[in-house]
C-alpha positions in Angstrom: 15.9 -11.9 23.5 19.5 -10.8 23.4 21.5 -7.8 24.3 23.6 -5.6 22.0 26.5 -4.3 24.0 29.4 -2.0 22.9 32.5 -4.0 22.2 34.9 -1.8 20.2 35.7 1.9 19.6 38.3 2.7 17.0 39.4 6.3 16.2 41.6 7.3 13.3 45.1 8.3 14.6 45.5 11.5 12.7 45.5 15.2 13.5 43.7 15.9 10.3 39.9 16.2 10.8 38.3 13.2 9.0 34.6 12.3 8.8 33.6 8.7 8.3 30.5 8.7 6.0 29.9 5.0 5.3 30.2 1.5 6.8 29.3 -1.6 4.9 29.6 -5.3 6.0 30.7 -7.8 3.3 27.6 -10.1 2.9 29.7 -12.4 0.7 32.0 -13.2 3.6 31.2 -16.6 5.0 31.9 -15.7 8.6 29.9 -12.4 8.5 32.6 -10.4 10.2 34.4 -8.3 7.5 33.4 -4.7 7.0 34.7 -1.5 5.5 34.7 2.1 6.7 35.3 5.1 4.4 35.6 8.8 4.8 38.0 11.6 3.7 40.9 9.9 1.9 40.7 6.8 4.1 39.4 3.3 3.5 39.7 0.8 6.4 38.9 -2.9 6.1 38.4 -4.6 9.5 37.4 -8.1 10.8 35.6 -9.0 14.0 36.5 -12.2 15.9 35.2 -12.8 19.4 37.3 -15.9 19.8 40.6 -14.1 19.6 42.2 -11.9 22.3 42.2 -9.0 19.9 38.6 -9.2 18.7 38.8 -6.4 16.1 41.6 -6.4 13.6 42.0 -3.6 11.0 43.3 -5.8 8.2 43.8 -3.1 5.5 44.3 0.6 5.3 44.0 2.5 2.0 44.9 6.2 1.7 43.8 7.8 -1.6 46.5 9.6 -3.6 44.2 12.4 -4.7 44.3 15.3 -2.2 40.8 16.4 -3.3 39.1 13.1 -2.6 36.5 12.7 0.1 35.0 9.3 0.1 31.2 9.1 0.8 30.2 5.5 0.1 31.3 1.9 -0.4 29.8 -1.4 -1.6 31.1 -5.0 -1.6 31.1 -7.4 -4.5 33.1 -10.4 -5.6 35.5 -11.0 -8.5 33.2 -12.6 -11.2 36.2 -14.7 -12.4 38.2 -15.6 -9.4 35.8 -15.0 -6.5 38.1 -12.5 -4.6 36.4 -9.9 -2.5 36.0 -6.5 -4.2 35.3 -3.2 -2.5 34.0 -0.3 -4.6 34.6 3.2 -3.0 33.7 6.6 -4.4 33.0 10.2 -3.4 33.9 13.7 -4.3 36.1 13.1 -7.4 33.4 11.1 -9.1 35.8 8.2 -9.8 34.8 4.7 -8.6 37.8 2.7 -7.4 37.6 -1.1 -7.2 39.8 -2.4 -4.5 40.7 -6.1 -4.5 40.9 -6.7 -0.7 42.7 -10.0 -1.2 45.8 -8.0 -2.3 44.9 -4.7 -0.8 45.2 -2.4 -3.8 43.1 -0.7 -6.4 42.8 -2.9 -9.5 40.3 -0.9 -11.6 38.6 2.4 -11.8 35.3 3.4 -13.3 35.0 6.9 -14.8 32.1 8.6 -16.5 30.1 10.4 -13.8 30.3 14.2 -14.0 29.8 14.9 -10.3 30.4 13.5 -6.8 29.0 10.0 -6.1 26.7 9.7 -3.1 25.8 6.0 -2.9 26.4 2.7 -4.6 24.6 -0.7 -4.5 25.4 -4.1 -6.0 22.6 -6.1 -7.7 21.2 -8.7 -5.3 21.3 -11.5 -7.9 24.3 -10.6 -10.0 27.4 -9.2 -8.1 28.9 -8.1 -11.4 26.3 -5.3 -11.7 27.0 -2.1 -9.8 24.7 0.9 -9.5 25.9 4.4 -8.6 24.1 7.7 -8.0 25.8 11.0 -8.7 25.5 14.8 -8.4 25.4 14.9 -12.3 21.7 13.9 -12.0 22.3 10.4 -13.2 22.2 6.8 -11.9 24.6 4.5 -13.7 24.7 0.7 -14.1 28.1 -0.7 -14.5 29.4 -4.2 -15.5 32.3 -5.2 -13.3 33.4 -7.9 -15.7 34.0 -5.4 -18.5 34.3 -2.2 -16.4 31.8 -0.5 -18.8 28.6 1.4 -18.3 25.5 -0.7 -19.2 22.8 1.9 -18.6 22.2 5.5 -17.6 19.0 6.4 -15.8 18.5 10.1 -16.4 16.9 12.7 -18.6 13.3 13.9 -19.0 11.8 11.8 -16.2 15.0 11.6 -14.1 16.1 13.5 -11.0 16.1 17.3 -11.4 18.6 17.7 -8.5 21.3 15.4 -7.2 20.1 11.9 -6.4 21.4 10.9 -2.9 20.4 7.3 -2.3 19.5 4.0 -4.0 18.3 0.6 -3.0 17.7 -2.6 -5.0 14.4 -4.6 -4.7 15.1 -8.2 -3.5 13.8 -9.5 -6.8 16.5 -7.7 -8.6 13.9 -6.4 -11.2 13.5 -2.9 -9.8 15.4 -0.3 -7.8 14.4 2.9 -6.0 16.2 6.2 -5.9 15.8 9.5 -4.0 17.4 12.9 -4.1 17.7 16.6 -3.4 14.7 17.3 -5.6 12.5 15.8 -2.8 11.5 13.0 -5.2 11.4 9.2 -4.9 11.5 7.2 -8.1 11.2 3.5 -8.9 12.9 2.2 -12.0 12.4 -1.1 -13.9 15.1 -3.5 -15.2 12.5 -5.7 -16.9 11.9 -3.9 -20.2 13.1 -5.6 -23.3 15.7 -3.0 -24.0 17.1 -3.2 -20.4 17.2 -7.0 -20.5 18.9 -6.9 -23.8 21.4 -4.3 -22.6 22.3 -6.4 -19.5 22.5 -9.7 -21.4 24.4 -8.2 -24.3 27.0 -6.6 -22.1 30.3 -8.2 -23.1 31.7 -10.7 -20.5 35.1 -11.6 -21.9 37.0 -8.4 -22.7 39.1 -6.9 -19.9 37.5 -9.1 -17.3 40.6 -9.9 -15.2 40.1 -8.1 -11.9 42.5 -10.2 -9.9 45.9 -9.4 -8.5 47.5 -10.6 -11.7 46.2 -7.6 -13.6 46.7 -5.0 -10.9 49.3 -2.8 -12.6 48.2 -3.1 -16.2 44.5 -2.8 -15.5 44.8 0.5 -13.7 46.4 2.1 -16.7 43.8 0.8 -19.1 40.8 1.7 -16.9 40.3 5.2 -18.3 40.3 4.1 -22.0 38.2 1.0 -21.2 35.4 3.1 -19.8 35.5 5.9 -22.3 32.5 6.3 -24.7 34.8 6.3 -27.7 36.1 2.8 -27.1 33.0 1.2 -25.6 32.1 -2.1 -27.2 28.4 -1.4 -26.7 26.7 1.9 -26.1 25.0 2.3 -22.8 21.2 2.4 -22.8 19.6 5.6 -21.5 16.4 5.2 -19.5 14.4 8.4 -19.3 11.4 7.4 -17.3 10.8 5.6 -14.1 7.6 3.5 -13.5 6.9 5.6 -10.4 7.8 9.1 -9.2 6.5 11.3 -6.4 7.6 14.5 -4.6 4.7 14.3 -2.1 6.1 12.1 0.6 8.8 14.5 1.9 9.4 18.2 1.9 13.2 18.2 1.8 16.2 16.3 0.5 15.4 12.5 0.7 18.8 11.3 1.7 18.1 7.6 2.4 15.8 5.0 0.9 15.5 1.2 1.6 13.0 -1.5 0.5 10.9 -3.4 2.9 9.3 -6.0 0.7 7.3 -4.0 -1.8 7.1 -1.1 0.6 9.6 1.7 1.0 11.4 3.2 4.0 12.6 6.8 3.5 13.9 9.7 5.5 14.4 13.4 4.6 16.8 16.0 5.8 15.9 18.0 8.9 13.3 15.4 9.8 13.8 13.0 12.7 11.6 10.3 11.5 11.6 7.4 9.0 8.5 6.8 7.0 7.2 3.4 5.9 4.9 3.8 2.9 3.4 2.0 -0.1 3.9 3.3 -3.7 0.8 2.8 -5.9 2.6 0.8 -8.5 2.5 -2.9 -9.5 6.0 -4.4 -9.2 5.6 -7.2 -11.7 8.3 -8.1 -14.1 6.8 -8.0 -17.6 8.1 -7.5 -21.2 4.8 -5.5 -21.8 6.0 -2.7 -19.6 4.8 0.9 -20.3 8.2 2.2 -19.2 10.0 4.3 -21.9 13.6 3.2 -22.4 15.5 4.6 -25.3 18.9 4.1 -26.7 21.1 7.2 -26.8 19.8 9.4 -29.7 16.6 7.4 -30.0 13.0 8.9 -29.9 11.3 9.6 -26.6 7.7 8.5 -25.9 5.0 9.5 -23.4 5.6 8.1 -19.9 2.8 6.4 -18.0 4.4 6.4 -14.5 2.4 6.4 -11.3 2.7 8.9 -8.4 0.2 8.0 -5.7 1.2 6.6 -2.4 0.0 5.7 1.1 1.9 6.3 4.3 1.7 3.4 6.7 3.6 4.5 9.8 6.4 6.6 11.2 9.5 5.6 13.2 10.3 8.7 15.3 13.6 9.7 17.0 15.2 13.0 18.2 18.2 15.2 17.5 18.5 15.1 13.8 18.3 18.3 11.7 20.9 17.6 9.1 21.1 15.7 5.8 23.2 12.8 4.6 22.4 10.6 7.5 21.6 7.0 6.5 19.7 4.3 8.4 20.2 0.6 8.1 18.0 -2.5 7.8 19.2 -5.9 8.9 19.6 -8.6 6.2 16.5 -10.5 7.4 14.5 -7.2 7.3 13.6 -7.6 11.0 15.5 -4.7 12.6 15.7 -1.1 11.6 18.4 1.2 13.0 19.5 4.8 12.7 22.0 7.1 14.4 21.5 10.8 15.3 23.5 13.9 16.0 23.8 13.1 19.7 25.7 9.8 19.1 22.8 7.6 19.9 21.5 4.6 17.9 17.8 3.8 17.7 16.6 0.2 17.0 13.1 -0.8 16.0 11.8 -4.4 15.8 9.9 -4.7 12.6 7.7 -7.3 14.2 6.0 -4.4 16.0 5.2 -2.6 12.7 1.5 -3.3 13.1 1.6 -1.4 16.4 3.2 1.5 14.8 0.7 1.4 11.9 -2.3 1.3 14.3 -0.9 4.2 16.3 -0.4 6.2 13.0 -4.0 5.5 11.9 -5.4 6.6 15.2 -3.2 9.7 15.3 -4.4 10.7 11.9 -8.0 10.0 12.8 -7.8 12.4 15.8 -6.0 15.0 13.7 -8.9 14.8 11.2 -11.4 15.3 14.0 -9.6 18.4 15.1 -9.5 19.8 11.6 -13.2 19.2 11.2 -13.9 20.9 14.5 -11.9 23.9 13.6 -13.7 24.3 10.3 -17.1 24.0 12.1 -16.0 26.6 14.6 -15.1 29.0 11.9 -18.4 28.4 10.2 -20.2 29.1 13.5 -18.3 32.3 14.1 -19.5 33.6 10.7 -23.1 32.7 11.3 -23.3 33.8 15.0 -22.6 37.5 14.7 -26.0 39.3 14.5 -28.1 38.3 17.5 -27.6 37.7 21.2 -29.3 34.4 20.8 -26.6 33.3 18.4 -24.0 34.7 20.7 -25.3 32.5 23.5 -25.1 29.5 21.1 -21.5 30.5 20.4 -20.7 30.3 24.1 -22.3 27.0 24.3 -20.3 25.8 21.4 -17.1 26.7 23.1 -18.1 24.7 26.1 -19.0 21.8 23.9 -15.7 22.1 22.0 -13.8 22.0 25.3 -15.7 18.9 26.3 -15.0 17.3 22.9 -11.3 18.2 23.3 -11.2 16.4 26.7 -13.1 13.5 25.1 -10.6 13.2 22.2 -7.7 13.6 24.6 -9.1 10.8 26.7 -9.6 8.6 23.6 -6.0 9.2 22.5 -4.7 8.5 26.0 -6.7 5.3 26.4 -5.7 4.2 22.9 -2.0 4.8 23.4 -2.2 3.1 26.8 -3.8 0.0 25.5 -2.1 -3.3 26.0 -0.1 -2.1 28.9 2.9 -0.4 27.5 1.1 1.4 24.7 0.5 0.7 21.0 3.4 2.9 19.9 6.4 1.0 21.3 9.4 3.0 22.0 12.7 2.1 20.1 15.6 0.6 21.9 18.4 3.2 22.3 22.0 2.1 22.3 23.8 4.8 24.4 27.6 5.2 24.7 30.2 7.8 25.3 29.9 8.9 21.7 28.8 12.5 21.3 29.5 12.8 17.6 27.0 12.6 14.7 26.5 9.0 13.5 26.4 9.1 9.7 25.5 5.5 9.0 24.5 2.3 10.8 24.8 -1.2 9.4 24.3 -4.8 10.4 26.4 -7.9 9.7 24.5 -10.5 7.7 23.9 -12.7 10.7 22.8 -9.7 12.8 25.4 -10.5 15.4 27.2 -7.1 14.9 26.1 -3.5 14.5 28.7 -1.0 13.2 28.3 2.8 13.2 30.6 5.6 11.8 30.9 9.1 13.0 31.9 12.7 12.1 34.8 12.6 14.5 36.7 9.9 12.6 35.6 7.0 14.9 33.6 3.9 14.4 31.8 1.9 17.0 30.8 -1.8 17.1 28.1 -3.5 19.2 27.7 -7.3 19.5 24.6 -9.3 20.3 24.5 -11.4 23.4 27.9 -10.5 24.9 29.5 -8.7 27.8 30.7 -5.2 27.1 34.3 -4.0 27.2 35.3 -0.7 28.8 33.1 0.5 31.6 32.9 4.1 30.4 31.1 3.2 27.2 29.1 0.1 28.1 25.4 0.0 27.9 23.3 -3.1 28.4 20.4 -2.2 26.3 18.4 -5.1 25.0 16.7 -5.7 21.6 14.8 -8.7 20.3 17.3 -10.7 18.4 16.4 -13.5 15.9 19.1 -15.9 14.8 17.3 -16.5 11.5 19.0 -14.5 8.8 17.3 -15.6 5.7 15.6 -13.2 3.3 12.1 -14.4 3.9 10.4 -12.2 1.2 7.1 -14.1 1.4 6.7 -13.2 5.1 7.5 -9.6 4.4 5.0 -9.5 1.6 2.3 -11.0 3.9 3.1 -8.3 6.4 2.7 -5.7 3.7 -0.8 -7.1 2.8 -1.9 -6.8 6.4 -0.6 -3.3 6.6 -2.6 -2.4 3.5 -5.8 -3.6 5.3 -5.0 -1.2 8.1 -4.7 1.6 5.5 -8.1 0.7 4.0 -9.5 1.0 7.5 -7.9 4.4 7.9 -9.4 5.6 4.6 -12.9 4.6 5.9 -12.3 6.6 9.1 -11.4 9.7 7.1 -14.7 9.8 5.4 
């Protein structure tokens, strides 16, 4: 057990209203304390150090030259040649800028998207591969060695409205996307054409991303990435291996993997869903996925669409979109902010309790639905005789008794094991009263950072005393010092959760 306490609050010293949309820790940083914050025309890079008198140090500030720019997202990578830290930032102008933070300036730009960019992710196994989702309805895969587009995921089976979020499967073989069309899609990188496109992507031309090429590379960026001068045409992938619009009824603005399960949230909905897509995530060259090179023939897609909801993580005060939750690197803690400036934390070790609660909740809902149908049927058949009228009255009494019985069952179920099967989340309160747009964890889970609409960012530390009495809160959360990606444990959890789902299916019959 450890406590997360508020340590730092930093506000942008400007009269111009600026929203911070994204915060991202550098997981390539060996000391786990470097992170970036973006919003408006600003990029801030900061480092946390509890051993120094000034524990938070803003090491770099970048102000975009384009007056129209409004930065929505950022992602960390490393220089594939020299190992320097690279920060990709993008937003309204649809241009991805690569900042070499060792020198503090933009060294390259990626151009090709036709609309604002909402989120970016780096491949978990190859930091030279960058994914971006755009309002132009496409998801692009870029090679940071060559600064060229490798693949474009769009077309007949792609998003019909702007994709908003993306996340990579830990295996690196699949990624999931979600968007304003209410859909969630899973895409494969395992098909022969995709494997060939990635492996054939040139790795020697224009690969210098270090400070030595800062001035010349910026001038060459546009021509390097144009389709006319590309050394290899980007592959177009028309069809995902899974697609559904049935999970949510609004913009799906955040998606994250939990093993082979997915966590998603939609606009105007103060809950995060954990669910299982009905698709086998097995890398195979014999895939049914249709991938076609630009101009090539299209084929029939055999993608899946079924899913099973496992549980819900509920919170309050959230009726807007573009609010992104975070998952710790070890996949043990889930966090989100809301419009009231609060942060909610869930221990994923309690996921079975949330699943059990969801199963029972749905079982009772099904009972109510069956009763209502039976009541309607009785009303239709009990209209002609007084005898049937008396039966109707008796049915009402019985229904009331059944209601009380079901309420008692629900009450006893929720009250089981002392504190109840649905455990309440930990809430990190503070003096913040602004909408928290994104929450993120450091790799070792020692730090939580959150960014807000009022141009401020807030940092909490595990197991430390707070600073500043007006904003301190000693909320506790289970804290595990283990920070490895134990994918096998997560998969075992997923299997057990599926057993719960099977039980629920039997209860519905």
